[in-house]
PDB file of C-alpha atoms in Angstrom:
ATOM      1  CA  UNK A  48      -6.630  23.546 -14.744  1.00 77.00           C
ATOM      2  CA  UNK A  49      -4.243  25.603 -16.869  1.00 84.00           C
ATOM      3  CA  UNK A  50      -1.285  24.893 -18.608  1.00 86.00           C
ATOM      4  CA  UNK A  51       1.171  25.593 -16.352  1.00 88.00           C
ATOM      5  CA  UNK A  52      -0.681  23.640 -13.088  1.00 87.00           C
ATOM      6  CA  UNK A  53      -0.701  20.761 -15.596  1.00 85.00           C
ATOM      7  CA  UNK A  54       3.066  21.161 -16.426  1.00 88.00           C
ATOM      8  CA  UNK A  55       3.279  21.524 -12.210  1.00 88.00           C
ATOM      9  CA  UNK A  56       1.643  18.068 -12.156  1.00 87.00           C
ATOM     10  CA  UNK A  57       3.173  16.043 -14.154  1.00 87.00           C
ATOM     11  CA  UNK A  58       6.619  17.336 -12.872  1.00 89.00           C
ATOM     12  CA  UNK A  59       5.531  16.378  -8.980  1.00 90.00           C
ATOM     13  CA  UNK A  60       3.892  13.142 -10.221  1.00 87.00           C
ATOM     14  CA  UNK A  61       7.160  12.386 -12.271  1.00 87.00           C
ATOM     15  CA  UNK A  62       9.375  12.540  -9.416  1.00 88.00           C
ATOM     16  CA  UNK A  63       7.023  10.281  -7.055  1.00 87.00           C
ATOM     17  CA  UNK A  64       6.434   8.059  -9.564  1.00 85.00           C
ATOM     18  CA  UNK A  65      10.246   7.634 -10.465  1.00 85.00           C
ATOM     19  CA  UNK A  66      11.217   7.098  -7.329  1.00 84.00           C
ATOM     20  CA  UNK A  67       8.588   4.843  -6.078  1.00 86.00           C
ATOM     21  CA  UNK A  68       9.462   1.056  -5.534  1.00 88.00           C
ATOM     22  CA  UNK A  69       5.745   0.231  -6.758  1.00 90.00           C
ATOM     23  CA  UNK A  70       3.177   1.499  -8.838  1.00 90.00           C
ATOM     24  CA  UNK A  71      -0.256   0.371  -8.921  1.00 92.00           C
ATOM     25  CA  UNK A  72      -3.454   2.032 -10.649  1.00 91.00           C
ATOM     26  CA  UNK A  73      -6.846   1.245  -9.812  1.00 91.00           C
ATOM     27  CA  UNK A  74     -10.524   1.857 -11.065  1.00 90.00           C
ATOM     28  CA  UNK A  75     -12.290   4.024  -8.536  1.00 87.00           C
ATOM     29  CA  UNK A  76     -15.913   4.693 -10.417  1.00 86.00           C
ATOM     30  CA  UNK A  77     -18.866   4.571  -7.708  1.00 83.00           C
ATOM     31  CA  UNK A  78     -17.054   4.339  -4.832  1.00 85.00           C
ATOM     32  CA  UNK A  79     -17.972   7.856  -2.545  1.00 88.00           C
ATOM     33  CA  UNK A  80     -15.827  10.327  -0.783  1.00 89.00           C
ATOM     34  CA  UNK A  81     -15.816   8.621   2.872  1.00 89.00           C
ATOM     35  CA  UNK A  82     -14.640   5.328   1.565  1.00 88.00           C
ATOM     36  CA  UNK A  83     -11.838   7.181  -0.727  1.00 89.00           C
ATOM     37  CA  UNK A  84     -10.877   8.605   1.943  1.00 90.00           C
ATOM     38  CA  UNK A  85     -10.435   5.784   4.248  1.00 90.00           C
ATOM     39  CA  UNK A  86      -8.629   4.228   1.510  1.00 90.00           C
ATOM     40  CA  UNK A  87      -6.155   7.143   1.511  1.00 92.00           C
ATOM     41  CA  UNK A  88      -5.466   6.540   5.184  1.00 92.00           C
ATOM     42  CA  UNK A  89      -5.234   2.555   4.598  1.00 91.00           C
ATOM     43  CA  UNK A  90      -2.423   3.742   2.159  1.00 91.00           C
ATOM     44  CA  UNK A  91      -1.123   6.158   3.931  1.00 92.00           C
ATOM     45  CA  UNK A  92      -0.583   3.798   7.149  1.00 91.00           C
ATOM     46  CA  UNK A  93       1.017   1.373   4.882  1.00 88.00           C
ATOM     47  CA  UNK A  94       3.792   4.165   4.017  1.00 89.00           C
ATOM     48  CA  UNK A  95       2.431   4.913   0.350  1.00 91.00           C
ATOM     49  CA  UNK A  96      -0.124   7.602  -1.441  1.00 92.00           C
ATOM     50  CA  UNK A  97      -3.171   7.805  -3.021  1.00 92.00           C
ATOM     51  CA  UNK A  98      -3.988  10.010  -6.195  1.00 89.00           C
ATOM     52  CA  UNK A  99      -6.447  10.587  -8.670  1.00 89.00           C
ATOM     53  CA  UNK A 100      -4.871  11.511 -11.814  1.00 86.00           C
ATOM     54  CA  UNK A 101      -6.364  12.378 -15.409  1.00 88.00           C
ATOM     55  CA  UNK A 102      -5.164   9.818 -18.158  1.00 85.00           C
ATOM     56  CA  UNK A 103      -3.652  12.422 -20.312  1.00 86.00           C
ATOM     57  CA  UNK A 104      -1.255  13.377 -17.494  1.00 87.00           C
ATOM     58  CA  UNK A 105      -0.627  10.207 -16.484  1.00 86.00           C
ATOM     59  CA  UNK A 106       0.263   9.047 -20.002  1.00 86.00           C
ATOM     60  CA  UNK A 107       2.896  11.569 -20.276  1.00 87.00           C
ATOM     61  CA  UNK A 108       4.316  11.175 -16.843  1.00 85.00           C
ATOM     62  CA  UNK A 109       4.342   7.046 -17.707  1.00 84.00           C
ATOM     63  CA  UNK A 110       6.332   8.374 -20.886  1.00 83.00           C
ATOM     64  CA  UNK A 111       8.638  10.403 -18.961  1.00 84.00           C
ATOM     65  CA  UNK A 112       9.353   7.691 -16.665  1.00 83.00           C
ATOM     66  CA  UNK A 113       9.558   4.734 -19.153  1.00 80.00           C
ATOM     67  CA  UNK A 114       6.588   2.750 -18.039  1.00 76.00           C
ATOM     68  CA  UNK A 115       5.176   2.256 -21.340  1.00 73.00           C
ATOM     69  CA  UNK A 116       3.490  -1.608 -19.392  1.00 71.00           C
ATOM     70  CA  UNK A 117       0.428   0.459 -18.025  1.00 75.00           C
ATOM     71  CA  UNK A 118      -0.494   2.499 -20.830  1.00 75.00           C
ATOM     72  CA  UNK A 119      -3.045  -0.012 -21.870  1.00 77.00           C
ATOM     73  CA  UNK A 120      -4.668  -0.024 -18.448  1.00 81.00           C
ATOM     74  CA  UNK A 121      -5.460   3.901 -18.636  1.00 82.00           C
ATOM     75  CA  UNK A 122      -9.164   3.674 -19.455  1.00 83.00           C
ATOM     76  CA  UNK A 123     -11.893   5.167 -17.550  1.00 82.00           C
ATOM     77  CA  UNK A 124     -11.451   6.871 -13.692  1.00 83.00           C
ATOM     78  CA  UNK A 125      -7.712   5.907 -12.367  1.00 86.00           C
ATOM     79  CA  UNK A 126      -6.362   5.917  -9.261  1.00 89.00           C
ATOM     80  CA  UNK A 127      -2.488   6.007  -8.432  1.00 90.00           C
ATOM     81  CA  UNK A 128      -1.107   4.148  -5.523  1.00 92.00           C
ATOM     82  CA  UNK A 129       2.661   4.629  -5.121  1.00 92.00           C
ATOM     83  CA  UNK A 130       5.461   3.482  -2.292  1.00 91.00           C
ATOM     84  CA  UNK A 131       8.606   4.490  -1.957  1.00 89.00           C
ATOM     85  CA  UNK A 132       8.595   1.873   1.381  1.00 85.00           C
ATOM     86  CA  UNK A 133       7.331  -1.392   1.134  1.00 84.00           C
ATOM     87  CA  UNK A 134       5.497  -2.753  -1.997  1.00 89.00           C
ATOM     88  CA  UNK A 135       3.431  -5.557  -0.317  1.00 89.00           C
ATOM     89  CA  UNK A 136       1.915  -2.964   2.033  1.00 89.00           C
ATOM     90  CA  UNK A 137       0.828  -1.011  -0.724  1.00 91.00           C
ATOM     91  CA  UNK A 138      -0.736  -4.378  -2.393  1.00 92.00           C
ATOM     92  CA  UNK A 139      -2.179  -4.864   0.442  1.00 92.00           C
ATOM     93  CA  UNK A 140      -3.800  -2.243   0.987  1.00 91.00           C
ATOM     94  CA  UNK A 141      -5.233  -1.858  -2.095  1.00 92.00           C
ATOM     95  CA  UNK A 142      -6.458  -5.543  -2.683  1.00 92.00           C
ATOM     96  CA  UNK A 143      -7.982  -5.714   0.621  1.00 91.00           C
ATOM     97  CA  UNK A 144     -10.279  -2.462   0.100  1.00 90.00           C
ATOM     98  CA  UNK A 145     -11.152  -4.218  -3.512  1.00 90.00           C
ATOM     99  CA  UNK A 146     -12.479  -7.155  -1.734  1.00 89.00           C
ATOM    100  CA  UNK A 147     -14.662  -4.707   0.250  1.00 83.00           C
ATOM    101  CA  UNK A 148     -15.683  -2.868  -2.284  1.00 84.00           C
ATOM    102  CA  UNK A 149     -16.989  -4.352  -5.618  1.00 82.00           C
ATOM    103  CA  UNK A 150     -16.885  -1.031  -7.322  1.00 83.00           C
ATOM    104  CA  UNK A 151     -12.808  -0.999  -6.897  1.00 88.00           C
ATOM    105  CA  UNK A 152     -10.601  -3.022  -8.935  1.00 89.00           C
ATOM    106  CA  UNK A 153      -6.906  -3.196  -8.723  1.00 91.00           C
ATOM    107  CA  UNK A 154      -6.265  -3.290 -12.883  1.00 90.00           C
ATOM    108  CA  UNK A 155      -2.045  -3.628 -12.380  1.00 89.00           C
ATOM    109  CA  UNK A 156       1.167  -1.559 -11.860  1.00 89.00           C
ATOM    110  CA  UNK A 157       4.610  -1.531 -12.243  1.00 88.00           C
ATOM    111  CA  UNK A 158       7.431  -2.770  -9.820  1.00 89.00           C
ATOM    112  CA  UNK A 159      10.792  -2.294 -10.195  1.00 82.00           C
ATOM    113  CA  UNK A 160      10.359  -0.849 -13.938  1.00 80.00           C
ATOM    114  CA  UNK A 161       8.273  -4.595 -14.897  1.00 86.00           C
ATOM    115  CA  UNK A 162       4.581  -4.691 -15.459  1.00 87.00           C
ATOM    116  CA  UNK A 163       2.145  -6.143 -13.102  1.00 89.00           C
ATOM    117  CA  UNK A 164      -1.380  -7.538 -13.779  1.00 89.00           C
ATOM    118  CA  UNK A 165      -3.955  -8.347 -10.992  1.00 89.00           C
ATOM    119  CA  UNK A 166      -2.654 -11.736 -10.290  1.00 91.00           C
ATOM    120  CA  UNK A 167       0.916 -10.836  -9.813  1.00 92.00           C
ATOM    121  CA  UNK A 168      -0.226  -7.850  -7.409  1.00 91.00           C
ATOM    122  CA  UNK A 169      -2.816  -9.923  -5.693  1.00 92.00           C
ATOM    123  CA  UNK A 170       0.061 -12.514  -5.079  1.00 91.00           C
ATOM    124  CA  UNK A 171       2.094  -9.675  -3.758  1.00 89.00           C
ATOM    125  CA  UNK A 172      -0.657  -9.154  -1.232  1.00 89.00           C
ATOM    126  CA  UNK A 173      -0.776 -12.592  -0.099  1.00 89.00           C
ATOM    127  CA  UNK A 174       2.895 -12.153   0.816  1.00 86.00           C
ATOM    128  CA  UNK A 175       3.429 -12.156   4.895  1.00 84.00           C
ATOM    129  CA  UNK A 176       4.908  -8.622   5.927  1.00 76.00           C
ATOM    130  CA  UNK A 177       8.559  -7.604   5.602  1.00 76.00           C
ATOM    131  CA  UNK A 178       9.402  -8.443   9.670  1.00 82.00           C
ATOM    132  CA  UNK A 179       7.542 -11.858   8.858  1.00 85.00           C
ATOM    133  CA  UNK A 180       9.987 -12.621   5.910  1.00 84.00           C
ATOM    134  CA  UNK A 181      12.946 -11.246   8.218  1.00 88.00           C
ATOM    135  CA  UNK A 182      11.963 -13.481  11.120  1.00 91.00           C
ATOM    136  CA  UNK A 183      11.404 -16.509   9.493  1.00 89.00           C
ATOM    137  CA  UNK A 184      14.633 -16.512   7.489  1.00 89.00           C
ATOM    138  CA  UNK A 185      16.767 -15.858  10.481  1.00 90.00           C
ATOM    139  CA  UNK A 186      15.024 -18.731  12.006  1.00 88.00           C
ATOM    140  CA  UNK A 187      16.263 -20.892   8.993  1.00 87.00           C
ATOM    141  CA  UNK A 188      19.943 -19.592   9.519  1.00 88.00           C
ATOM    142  CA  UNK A 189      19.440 -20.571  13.210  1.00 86.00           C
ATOM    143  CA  UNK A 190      17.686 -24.040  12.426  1.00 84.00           C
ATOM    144  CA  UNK A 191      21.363 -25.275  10.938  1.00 83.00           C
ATOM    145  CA  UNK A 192      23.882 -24.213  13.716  1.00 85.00           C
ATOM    146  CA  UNK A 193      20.933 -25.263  15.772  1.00 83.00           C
ATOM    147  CA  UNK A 194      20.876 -28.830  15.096  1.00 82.00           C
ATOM    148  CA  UNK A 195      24.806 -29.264  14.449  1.00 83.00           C
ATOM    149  CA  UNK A 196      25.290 -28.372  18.210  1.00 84.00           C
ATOM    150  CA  UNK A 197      22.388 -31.184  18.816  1.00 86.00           C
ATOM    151  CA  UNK A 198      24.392 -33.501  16.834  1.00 85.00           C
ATOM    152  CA  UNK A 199      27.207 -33.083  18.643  1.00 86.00           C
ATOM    153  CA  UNK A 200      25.574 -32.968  21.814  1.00 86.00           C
ATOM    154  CA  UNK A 201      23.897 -35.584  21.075  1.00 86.00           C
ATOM    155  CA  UNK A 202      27.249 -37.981  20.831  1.00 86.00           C
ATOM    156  CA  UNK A 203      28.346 -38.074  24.416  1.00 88.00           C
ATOM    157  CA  UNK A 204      24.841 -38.337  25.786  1.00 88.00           C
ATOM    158  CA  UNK A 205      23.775 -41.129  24.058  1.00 88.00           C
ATOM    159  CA  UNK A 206      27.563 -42.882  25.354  1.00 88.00           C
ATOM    160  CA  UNK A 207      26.453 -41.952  28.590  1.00 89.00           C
ATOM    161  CA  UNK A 208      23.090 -43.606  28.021  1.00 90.00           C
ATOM    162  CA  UNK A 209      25.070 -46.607  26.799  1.00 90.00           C
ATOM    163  CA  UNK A 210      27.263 -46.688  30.337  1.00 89.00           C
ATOM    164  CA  UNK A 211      24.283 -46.142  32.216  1.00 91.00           C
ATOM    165  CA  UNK A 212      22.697 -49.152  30.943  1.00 90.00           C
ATOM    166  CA  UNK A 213      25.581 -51.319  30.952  1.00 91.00           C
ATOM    167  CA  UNK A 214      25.900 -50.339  34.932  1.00 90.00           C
ATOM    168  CA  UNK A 215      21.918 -51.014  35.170  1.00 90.00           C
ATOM    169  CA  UNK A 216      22.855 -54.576  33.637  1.00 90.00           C
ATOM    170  CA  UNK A 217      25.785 -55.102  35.971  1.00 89.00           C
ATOM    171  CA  UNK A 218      23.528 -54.404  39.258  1.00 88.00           C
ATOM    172  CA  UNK A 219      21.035 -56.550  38.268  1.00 90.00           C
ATOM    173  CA  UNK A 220      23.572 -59.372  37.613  1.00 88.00           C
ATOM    174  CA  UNK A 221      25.152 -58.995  40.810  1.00 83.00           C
ATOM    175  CA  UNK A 222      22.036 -58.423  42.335  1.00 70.00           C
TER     176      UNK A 222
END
């Protein structure tokens, strides 16, 4: 690769990375073409990309985007996953095919411009999906209302209950 492809990379891999909602870089060593590849389609479903990317270039674009909180992590093969969608698909994605694969490791990422380790990521992955979240906080807005219009329903019944039983009473008296 020349000088000016390089300079062509880092400027594409700046502007992904810059205005991706989540970064995450991963160790890749052993694993073979087929099962990159399926990974790239895992990611790809889950609205993000896959790259491999020399440290060098990745060190500058990190510069040129301010994420100085992964630095540390470039050692050995890396892998880039970015989203510009939904950052729990992407951690998803990725820390599913590490539990398949003991050759991949999730080392960490970025979100929102703050560092990520393994655990934070892995808990981002455990999160349900984006609908899930949607669904079951309009069912908590709806649970209030909800059981205010039981309350008040509730009122009148139970007096009607009360006459009901107080007829009941009467019949039997009279009975």
């Amino acid at each position: 690769m020349n000088r000016t492809q390089k300079e062509q990379v880092v400027a594409e891999l700046t502007e992904r990375i810059a205005g991706a909602q989540a970064v995450i870089l991963t160790d890749f060593k052993g694993l073979k073409v087929d099962a990159m590849s399926g990974l790239r389609n895992k990611i790809r479903q889950a609205g993000g990309e896959y790259h491999v990317v020399k440290n060098t270039l990745m060190r500058i674009v990190s510069d040129t985007v301010g994420f100085t909180g992964i630095k540390d992590l470039m050692v050995g093969n890396n892998g880039v996953g970015m989203t510009n969608s939904d950052p729990v698909a992407l951690a998803k994605a990725l820390v599913d095919f590490a539990k398949d694969k003991d050759k991949f490791v999730v080392k960490g990422g970025i979100m929102g411009g703050k560092p990520l380790n393994f655990a934070q990521i892995k808990a981002l992955a455990d999160l349900p999906s984006r609908e899930v979240l949607l669904a079951q906080l309009l069912g908590g807005m709806n649970a209030v209302p909800t059981g205010f219009v039981r309350v008040l329903a509730a009122v009148p019944q139970n007096f009607l209950y009360a006459l009901a039983a107080i007829r009941d009473q009467k019949e039997q008296q009279t009975a």
